[in-house]
Amino acid sequence: MDGVKPRFFPELVGKPPNHPDYYIAAWQMRRDVIESWIAQGETSLPRLLARFLRFERHYGLGGTAQDGLMAGTLYFVPVSEDADFALAALERWHPAIIRGRDAEILDYLRFDLTDMLVEFADGVDTVLELGSGYGLQLFRMFHGGAPADIRYVGGEPTDSGRALAERLAALEPAMRFESVDFDIHTPDWSCLEGSRKALIFTSWSLMYADFIPDEFFRALAAWPGEATLVFCEPLGFQWGISHPVSQAQADIHENGGLNGDLVVALDKAVRQGLIEPLLVAKDVFARRTDPFDLMSVVVCAKPAA
């Protein structure tokens, strides 16, 4: 926590916690943490990413509030009071969800999203993540054994997320990384020009879209290449309520906190012949009984035009 101080963001004052400006400010807070480590001499990208993931296990982003609205100041706070986290994590079992069923797991058990995505990247010449933030999943894929000579493209709508991704990518010159401005509501697929086969994926980003426009899949279909689409999102409730946490997702959607039309957009694109459905793996995993943690994986194919 050395050097990571609270910051006041005047643009947050009087806005609800789910406002898009919070998302932008949160990336700036994360960049402060990483920049402080770089300033201390940490220049290994794998180490920076590992340190930051550990940091987020121990600290959460908090903020001042008044009458349920943000007051502008953000800061990091400990998520646990355990003096010896390692011992406590080995002793503590907590409720989780695996394939829609209740389970108990240790803190150290996780779904290996990177390993799954690396498998999907076999044979592609481009990997594109939509809503890529600071590029974590793309960097982890590169370090996790995905092809070294392909393009890795981070499609991120915020300046702060793209700036941090580019800052980190500079520490891995062997990686063909590109950061582009991508907005789900006005999709620009020109970043795929020259690609013949791509992996396009999301991880906890479509959840923030208030709607998926028809143009999202229609414009993608105009690109001549083929692609595998992998959507990793806490949106399983759209395929039916099968667990109390799934019901909680639906309740959050009703209050405007989660996307509610991914299944509609997919079905429409399938009927129009724009994509082909491959798999819906519903309610695959949640490390906590948290509606935002319960992930489903939807896989589709976009055929060559």
CSV table of C-alpha atoms in Angstrom, one decimal:
chain,number,residue,atom,x,y,z
A,1,MET,CA,0.0,0.0,0.0
A,2,ASP,CA,3.0,2.3,0.1
A,3,GLY,CA,2.5,5.3,-2.2
A,4,VAL,CA,-1.1,4.4,-2.9
A,5,LYS,CA,-3.1,7.3,-1.6
A,6,PRO,CA,-6.9,8.2,-1.7
A,7,ARG,CA,-7.8,10.2,-4.8
A,8,PHE,CA,-10.7,12.7,-5.2
A,9,PHE,CA,-12.6,12.4,-8.5
A,10,PRO,CA,-15.0,15.4,-8.8
A,11,GLU,CA,-16.7,13.8,-11.8
A,12,LEU,CA,-18.0,11.1,-9.4
A,13,VAL,CA,-19.8,13.4,-7.0
A,14,GLY,CA,-23.5,12.8,-6.8
A,15,LYS,CA,-23.5,9.8,-9.1
A,16,PRO,CA,-24.6,6.2,-8.4
A,17,PRO,CA,-21.9,3.6,-7.8
A,18,ASN,CA,-22.6,1.8,-11.1
A,19,HIS,CA,-22.1,5.0,-13.2
A,20,PRO,CA,-19.6,4.6,-16.1
A,21,ASP,CA,-17.4,7.3,-14.6
A,22,TYR,CA,-16.7,5.0,-11.7
A,23,TYR,CA,-15.3,2.4,-14.1
A,24,ILE,CA,-12.9,5.0,-15.6
A,25,ALA,CA,-11.8,6.2,-12.1
A,26,ALA,CA,-11.3,2.6,-10.9
A,27,TRP,CA,-8.7,2.1,-13.7
A,28,GLN,CA,-6.9,5.2,-12.7
A,29,MET,CA,-6.7,3.9,-9.1
A,30,ARG,CA,-5.3,0.6,-10.4
A,31,ARG,CA,-2.8,2.4,-12.5
A,32,ASP,CA,-1.6,4.3,-9.4
A,33,VAL,CA,-0.8,1.0,-7.8
A,34,ILE,CA,1.1,-0.5,-10.7
A,35,GLU,CA,2.9,2.7,-11.5
A,36,SER,CA,4.1,2.9,-7.9
A,37,TRP,CA,5.7,-0.6,-8.3
A,38,ILE,CA,7.3,0.3,-11.6
A,39,ALA,CA,8.8,3.4,-10.0
A,40,GLN,CA,10.3,1.1,-7.3
A,41,GLY,CA,12.1,-0.8,-10.0
A,42,GLU,CA,9.6,-3.6,-10.9
A,43,THR,CA,9.9,-4.2,-14.6
A,44,SER,CA,8.8,-7.8,-15.1
A,45,LEU,CA,5.4,-8.0,-16.6
A,46,PRO,CA,4.5,-11.4,-15.2
A,47,ARG,CA,5.6,-10.3,-11.7
A,48,LEU,CA,3.6,-7.1,-12.0
A,49,LEU,CA,0.5,-9.0,-13.0
A,50,ALA,CA,0.9,-11.6,-10.3
A,51,ARG,CA,1.6,-8.9,-7.6
A,52,PHE,CA,-1.5,-7.0,-8.7
A,53,LEU,CA,-3.8,-10.0,-8.6
A,54,ARG,CA,-2.5,-10.7,-5.1
A,55,PHE,CA,-3.1,-7.1,-4.2
A,56,GLU,CA,-6.7,-7.3,-5.3
A,57,ARG,CA,-7.2,-10.4,-3.2
A,58,HIS,CA,-6.1,-8.4,-0.1
A,59,TYR,CA,-7.6,-5.0,-0.9
A,60,GLY,CA,-10.8,-3.8,-2.4
A,61,LEU,CA,-11.7,-0.4,-3.8
A,62,GLY,CA,-13.8,1.7,-1.5
A,63,GLY,CA,-15.2,5.2,-1.6
A,64,THR,CA,-17.0,7.9,0.3
A,65,ALA,CA,-20.7,8.1,-0.2
A,66,GLN,CA,-23.7,10.3,0.9
A,67,ASP,CA,-27.3,9.2,0.6
A,68,GLY,CA,-26.3,6.2,-1.6
A,69,LEU,CA,-24.5,8.4,-4.1
A,70,MET,CA,-20.7,8.7,-4.5
A,71,ALA,CA,-19.0,11.6,-2.8
A,72,GLY,CA,-15.9,11.5,-5.0
A,73,THR,CA,-13.0,10.0,-3.0
A,74,LEU,CA,-11.8,6.5,-3.8
A,75,TYR,CA,-9.3,4.4,-1.8
A,76,PHE,CA,-8.2,0.9,-1.2
A,77,VAL,CA,-9.3,-1.0,2.0
A,78,PRO,CA,-8.3,-4.4,3.3
A,79,VAL,CA,-10.8,-7.1,2.5
A,80,SER,CA,-9.7,-9.3,5.5
A,81,GLU,CA,-8.5,-8.7,9.0
A,82,ASP,CA,-6.6,-11.9,9.2
A,83,ALA,CA,-3.1,-11.3,10.4
A,84,ASP,CA,-1.8,-14.4,8.7
A,85,PHE,CA,-3.8,-14.7,5.4
A,86,ALA,CA,-2.1,-17.9,4.3
A,87,LEU,CA,-3.0,-19.9,7.4
A,88,ALA,CA,-6.5,-18.5,7.4
A,89,ALA,CA,-7.0,-19.3,3.8
A,90,LEU,CA,-6.0,-23.0,4.4
A,91,GLU,CA,-8.4,-23.3,7.3
A,92,ARG,CA,-11.4,-21.5,5.9
A,93,TRP,CA,-13.9,-23.3,3.6
A,94,HIS,CA,-16.5,-21.1,2.1
A,95,PRO,CA,-19.6,-21.6,0.0
A,96,ALA,CA,-19.1,-21.7,-3.8
A,97,ILE,CA,-21.0,-22.8,-6.9
A,98,ILE,CA,-19.7,-25.3,-9.5
A,99,ARG,CA,-21.9,-26.0,-12.6
A,100,GLY,CA,-24.9,-24.7,-10.8
A,101,ARG,CA,-24.5,-26.8,-7.7
A,102,ASP,CA,-23.5,-25.7,-4.2
A,103,ALA,CA,-20.0,-26.6,-3.0
A,104,GLU,CA,-17.4,-25.7,-0.4
A,105,ILE,CA,-13.9,-24.7,-1.5
A,106,LEU,CA,-10.7,-23.2,-0.2
A,107,ASP,CA,-9.6,-19.6,-1.1
A,108,TYR,CA,-6.9,-21.0,-3.4
A,109,LEU,CA,-9.3,-22.9,-5.7
A,110,ARG,CA,-10.0,-21.0,-9.0
A,111,PHE,CA,-11.4,-21.5,-12.4
A,112,ASP,CA,-8.4,-21.4,-14.9
A,113,LEU,CA,-9.9,-18.9,-17.4
A,114,THR,CA,-6.4,-18.5,-19.0
A,115,ASP,CA,-6.0,-22.2,-19.7
A,116,MET,CA,-9.4,-22.4,-21.3
A,117,LEU,CA,-8.8,-19.3,-23.5
A,118,VAL,CA,-5.4,-20.7,-24.6
A,119,GLU,CA,-7.0,-23.8,-25.8
A,120,PHE,CA,-9.5,-21.8,-27.9
A,121,ALA,CA,-6.6,-19.8,-29.4
A,122,ASP,CA,-5.2,-22.8,-31.2
A,123,GLY,CA,-4.8,-22.0,-34.9
A,124,VAL,CA,-5.8,-18.4,-34.8
A,125,ASP,CA,-3.8,-15.4,-36.0
A,126,THR,CA,-5.6,-12.8,-33.8
A,127,VAL,CA,-6.9,-12.8,-30.3
A,128,LEU,CA,-9.3,-9.9,-29.6
A,129,GLU,CA,-10.7,-9.2,-26.1
A,130,LEU,CA,-13.7,-6.8,-25.9
A,131,GLY,CA,-13.7,-4.7,-22.7
A,132,SER,CA,-10.1,-5.7,-22.1
A,133,GLY,CA,-9.3,-3.2,-19.3
A,134,TYR,CA,-5.6,-3.2,-18.7
A,135,GLY,CA,-5.0,-6.3,-20.8
A,136,LEU,CA,-4.7,-8.8,-18.0
A,137,GLN,CA,-6.3,-11.8,-19.8
A,138,LEU,CA,-4.3,-11.1,-23.0
A,139,PHE,CA,-1.0,-10.9,-21.1
A,140,ARG,CA,-1.8,-14.0,-19.1
A,141,MET,CA,-2.6,-15.9,-22.4
A,142,PHE,CA,0.7,-14.9,-23.9
A,143,HIS,CA,2.6,-16.0,-20.7
A,144,GLY,CA,0.4,-19.1,-20.5
A,145,GLY,CA,1.5,-20.7,-23.7
A,146,ALA,CA,-0.8,-19.2,-26.4
A,147,PRO,CA,0.9,-18.7,-29.8
A,148,ALA,CA,3.8,-16.1,-29.5
A,149,ASP,CA,3.6,-14.8,-33.1
A,150,ILE,CA,-0.1,-13.8,-33.3
A,151,ARG,CA,-1.7,-10.5,-32.7
A,152,TYR,CA,-3.2,-9.7,-29.3
A,153,VAL,CA,-5.7,-6.9,-29.5
A,154,GLY,CA,-7.3,-5.2,-26.5
A,155,GLY,CA,-10.6,-3.5,-27.3
A,156,GLU,CA,-11.2,-1.2,-24.4
A,157,PRO,CA,-13.6,1.9,-24.4
A,158,THR,CA,-11.8,3.8,-21.7
A,159,ASP,CA,-8.7,6.0,-22.2
A,160,SER,CA,-7.4,5.0,-18.7
A,161,GLY,CA,-7.7,1.2,-19.4
A,162,ARG,CA,-6.0,1.5,-22.8
A,163,ALA,CA,-3.2,3.7,-21.4
A,164,LEU,CA,-2.4,1.2,-18.6
A,165,ALA,CA,-2.5,-1.7,-21.1
A,166,GLU,CA,0.0,0.1,-23.4
A,167,ARG,CA,2.2,0.9,-20.4
A,168,LEU,CA,2.4,-2.8,-19.4
A,169,ALA,CA,2.7,-4.0,-23.0
A,170,ALA,CA,5.9,-2.0,-23.4
A,171,LEU,CA,7.5,-4.3,-20.8
A,172,GLU,CA,6.9,-7.3,-23.1
A,173,PRO,CA,8.4,-6.2,-26.5
A,174,ALA,CA,8.1,-9.8,-27.9
A,175,MET,CA,4.3,-9.7,-27.7
A,176,ARG,CA,2.4,-8.2,-30.7
A,177,PHE,CA,0.0,-6.2,-28.6
A,178,GLU,CA,-2.4,-3.6,-29.8
A,179,SER,CA,-4.8,-1.4,-27.9
A,180,VAL,CA,-7.9,-0.1,-29.7
A,181,ASP,CA,-10.9,1.9,-28.8
A,182,PHE,CA,-13.9,-0.4,-28.9
A,183,ASP,CA,-17.5,0.4,-27.9
A,184,ILE,CA,-20.0,-2.4,-27.9
A,185,HIS,CA,-22.8,0.1,-28.9
A,186,THR,CA,-20.9,1.3,-32.0
A,187,PRO,CA,-18.8,-1.7,-32.9
A,188,ASP,CA,-15.8,-1.1,-35.1
A,189,TRP,CA,-14.3,-4.4,-36.3
A,190,SER,CA,-11.6,-2.8,-38.4
A,191,CYS,CA,-9.1,-4.1,-35.9
A,192,LEU,CA,-9.7,-7.5,-37.5
A,193,GLU,CA,-8.6,-6.4,-41.0
A,194,GLY,CA,-6.0,-8.8,-42.4
A,195,SER,CA,-7.0,-11.6,-40.0
A,196,ARG,CA,-8.3,-14.8,-41.4
A,197,LYS,CA,-9.1,-16.6,-38.1
A,198,ALA,CA,-9.7,-15.0,-34.7
A,199,LEU,CA,-10.6,-15.7,-31.2
A,200,ILE,CA,-12.9,-13.0,-29.9
A,201,PHE,CA,-13.8,-13.1,-26.2
A,202,THR,CA,-15.1,-11.2,-23.3
A,203,SER,CA,-14.6,-11.6,-19.5
A,204,TRP,CA,-17.0,-9.7,-17.3
A,205,SER,CA,-17.5,-6.9,-19.8
A,206,LEU,CA,-20.7,-7.5,-21.7
A,207,MET,CA,-22.4,-7.6,-18.3
A,208,TYR,CA,-22.1,-3.8,-18.3
A,209,ALA,CA,-23.8,-3.2,-21.6
A,210,ASP,CA,-27.3,-1.9,-21.2
A,211,PHE,CA,-28.2,-3.5,-24.5
A,212,ILE,CA,-26.5,-5.4,-27.4
A,213,PRO,CA,-27.2,-3.6,-30.6
A,214,ASP,CA,-28.2,-5.6,-33.8
A,215,GLU,CA,-25.1,-4.0,-35.5
A,216,PHE,CA,-22.8,-5.9,-33.1
A,217,PHE,CA,-23.2,-9.2,-34.9
A,218,ARG,CA,-24.3,-7.8,-38.2
A,219,ALA,CA,-21.1,-5.7,-38.6
A,220,LEU,CA,-18.9,-8.7,-37.5
A,221,ALA,CA,-20.5,-10.9,-40.1
A,222,ALA,CA,-19.3,-8.4,-42.8
A,223,TRP,CA,-15.7,-9.2,-41.9
A,224,PRO,CA,-14.6,-12.0,-44.2
A,225,GLY,CA,-12.7,-14.1,-41.7
A,226,GLU,CA,-13.9,-16.8,-39.3
A,227,ALA,CA,-13.9,-16.6,-35.5
A,228,THR,CA,-14.7,-18.4,-32.3
A,229,LEU,CA,-16.7,-16.2,-29.9
A,230,VAL,CA,-16.3,-17.0,-26.2
A,231,PHE,CA,-18.4,-14.9,-23.8
A,232,CYS,CA,-17.5,-15.4,-20.1
A,233,GLU,CA,-20.1,-13.4,-18.2
A,234,PRO,CA,-22.3,-13.5,-15.0
A,235,LEU,CA,-25.4,-13.6,-17.2
A,236,GLY,CA,-26.6,-17.2,-16.8
A,237,PHE,CA,-29.9,-16.1,-15.5
A,238,GLN,CA,-30.9,-15.2,-19.1
A,239,TRP,CA,-31.0,-19.0,-19.9
A,240,GLY,CA,-33.2,-19.7,-16.9
A,241,ILE,CA,-33.1,-19.4,-13.1
A,242,SER,CA,-31.5,-22.5,-11.6
A,243,HIS,CA,-30.0,-21.3,-8.4
A,244,PRO,CA,-30.7,-18.5,-5.8
A,245,VAL,CA,-27.6,-16.7,-6.9
A,246,SER,CA,-28.9,-16.9,-10.5
A,247,GLN,CA,-32.2,-15.3,-9.2
A,248,ALA,CA,-30.1,-12.6,-7.6
A,249,GLN,CA,-28.5,-11.9,-11.0
A,250,ALA,CA,-32.0,-11.4,-12.5
A,251,ASP,CA,-33.0,-9.1,-9.6
A,252,ILE,CA,-29.9,-7.0,-10.3
A,253,HIS,CA,-30.8,-6.8,-13.9
A,254,GLU,CA,-34.3,-5.6,-13.1
A,255,ASN,CA,-32.6,-2.7,-11.2
A,256,GLY,CA,-30.4,-1.8,-14.1
A,257,GLY,CA,-27.2,-3.4,-12.8
A,258,LEU,CA,-26.7,-6.2,-15.4
A,259,ASN,CA,-27.2,-6.7,-19.1
A,260,GLY,CA,-30.5,-8.5,-19.9
A,261,ASP,CA,-30.5,-9.1,-23.7
A,262,LEU,CA,-27.4,-11.1,-24.5
A,263,VAL,CA,-29.5,-14.2,-25.1
A,264,VAL,CA,-31.9,-12.2,-27.3
A,265,ALA,CA,-29.1,-10.8,-29.4
A,266,LEU,CA,-27.5,-14.2,-29.8
A,267,ASP,CA,-30.8,-15.9,-30.8
A,268,LYS,CA,-31.5,-13.2,-33.4
A,269,ALA,CA,-28.0,-13.5,-34.8
A,270,VAL,CA,-28.3,-17.2,-35.1
A,271,ARG,CA,-31.7,-17.0,-36.9
A,272,GLN,CA,-30.2,-14.5,-39.3
A,273,GLY,CA,-27.3,-16.9,-40.1
A,274,LEU,CA,-24.7,-14.5,-38.7
A,275,ILE,CA,-23.3,-16.9,-36.1
A,276,GLU,CA,-23.6,-20.6,-35.2
A,277,PRO,CA,-24.3,-21.7,-31.6
A,278,LEU,CA,-21.8,-24.2,-30.1
A,279,LEU,CA,-22.3,-24.4,-26.3
A,280,VAL,CA,-23.9,-22.7,-23.4
A,281,ALA,CA,-22.1,-23.7,-20.2
A,282,LYS,CA,-24.4,-22.2,-17.6
A,283,ASP,CA,-23.3,-21.2,-14.1
A,284,VAL,CA,-19.9,-22.8,-14.5
A,285,PHE,CA,-18.2,-21.4,-11.4
A,286,ALA,CA,-18.3,-18.9,-8.6
A,287,ARG,CA,-15.7,-18.6,-5.9
A,288,ARG,CA,-18.3,-16.8,-3.7
A,289,THR,CA,-22.0,-16.8,-3.6
A,290,ASP,CA,-21.9,-13.5,-5.3
A,291,PRO,CA,-24.2,-12.8,-8.3
A,292,PHE,CA,-21.3,-10.9,-10.1
A,293,ASP,CA,-19.0,-13.9,-9.6
A,294,LEU,CA,-21.2,-16.7,-11.0
A,295,MET,CA,-19.8,-17.1,-14.5
A,296,SER,CA,-21.4,-18.7,-17.5
A,297,VAL,CA,-19.6,-19.4,-20.8
A,298,VAL,CA,-21.3,-19.0,-24.2
A,299,VAL,CA,-19.4,-20.3,-27.3
A,300,CYS,CA,-20.4,-19.5,-30.9
A,301,ALA,CA,-18.7,-19.7,-34.3
A,302,LYS,CA,-18.7,-16.9,-36.8
A,303,PRO,CA,-18.2,-18.6,-40.2
A,304,ALA,CA,-16.0,-17.1,-42.9
A,305,ALA,CA,-18.0,-14.8,-45.2
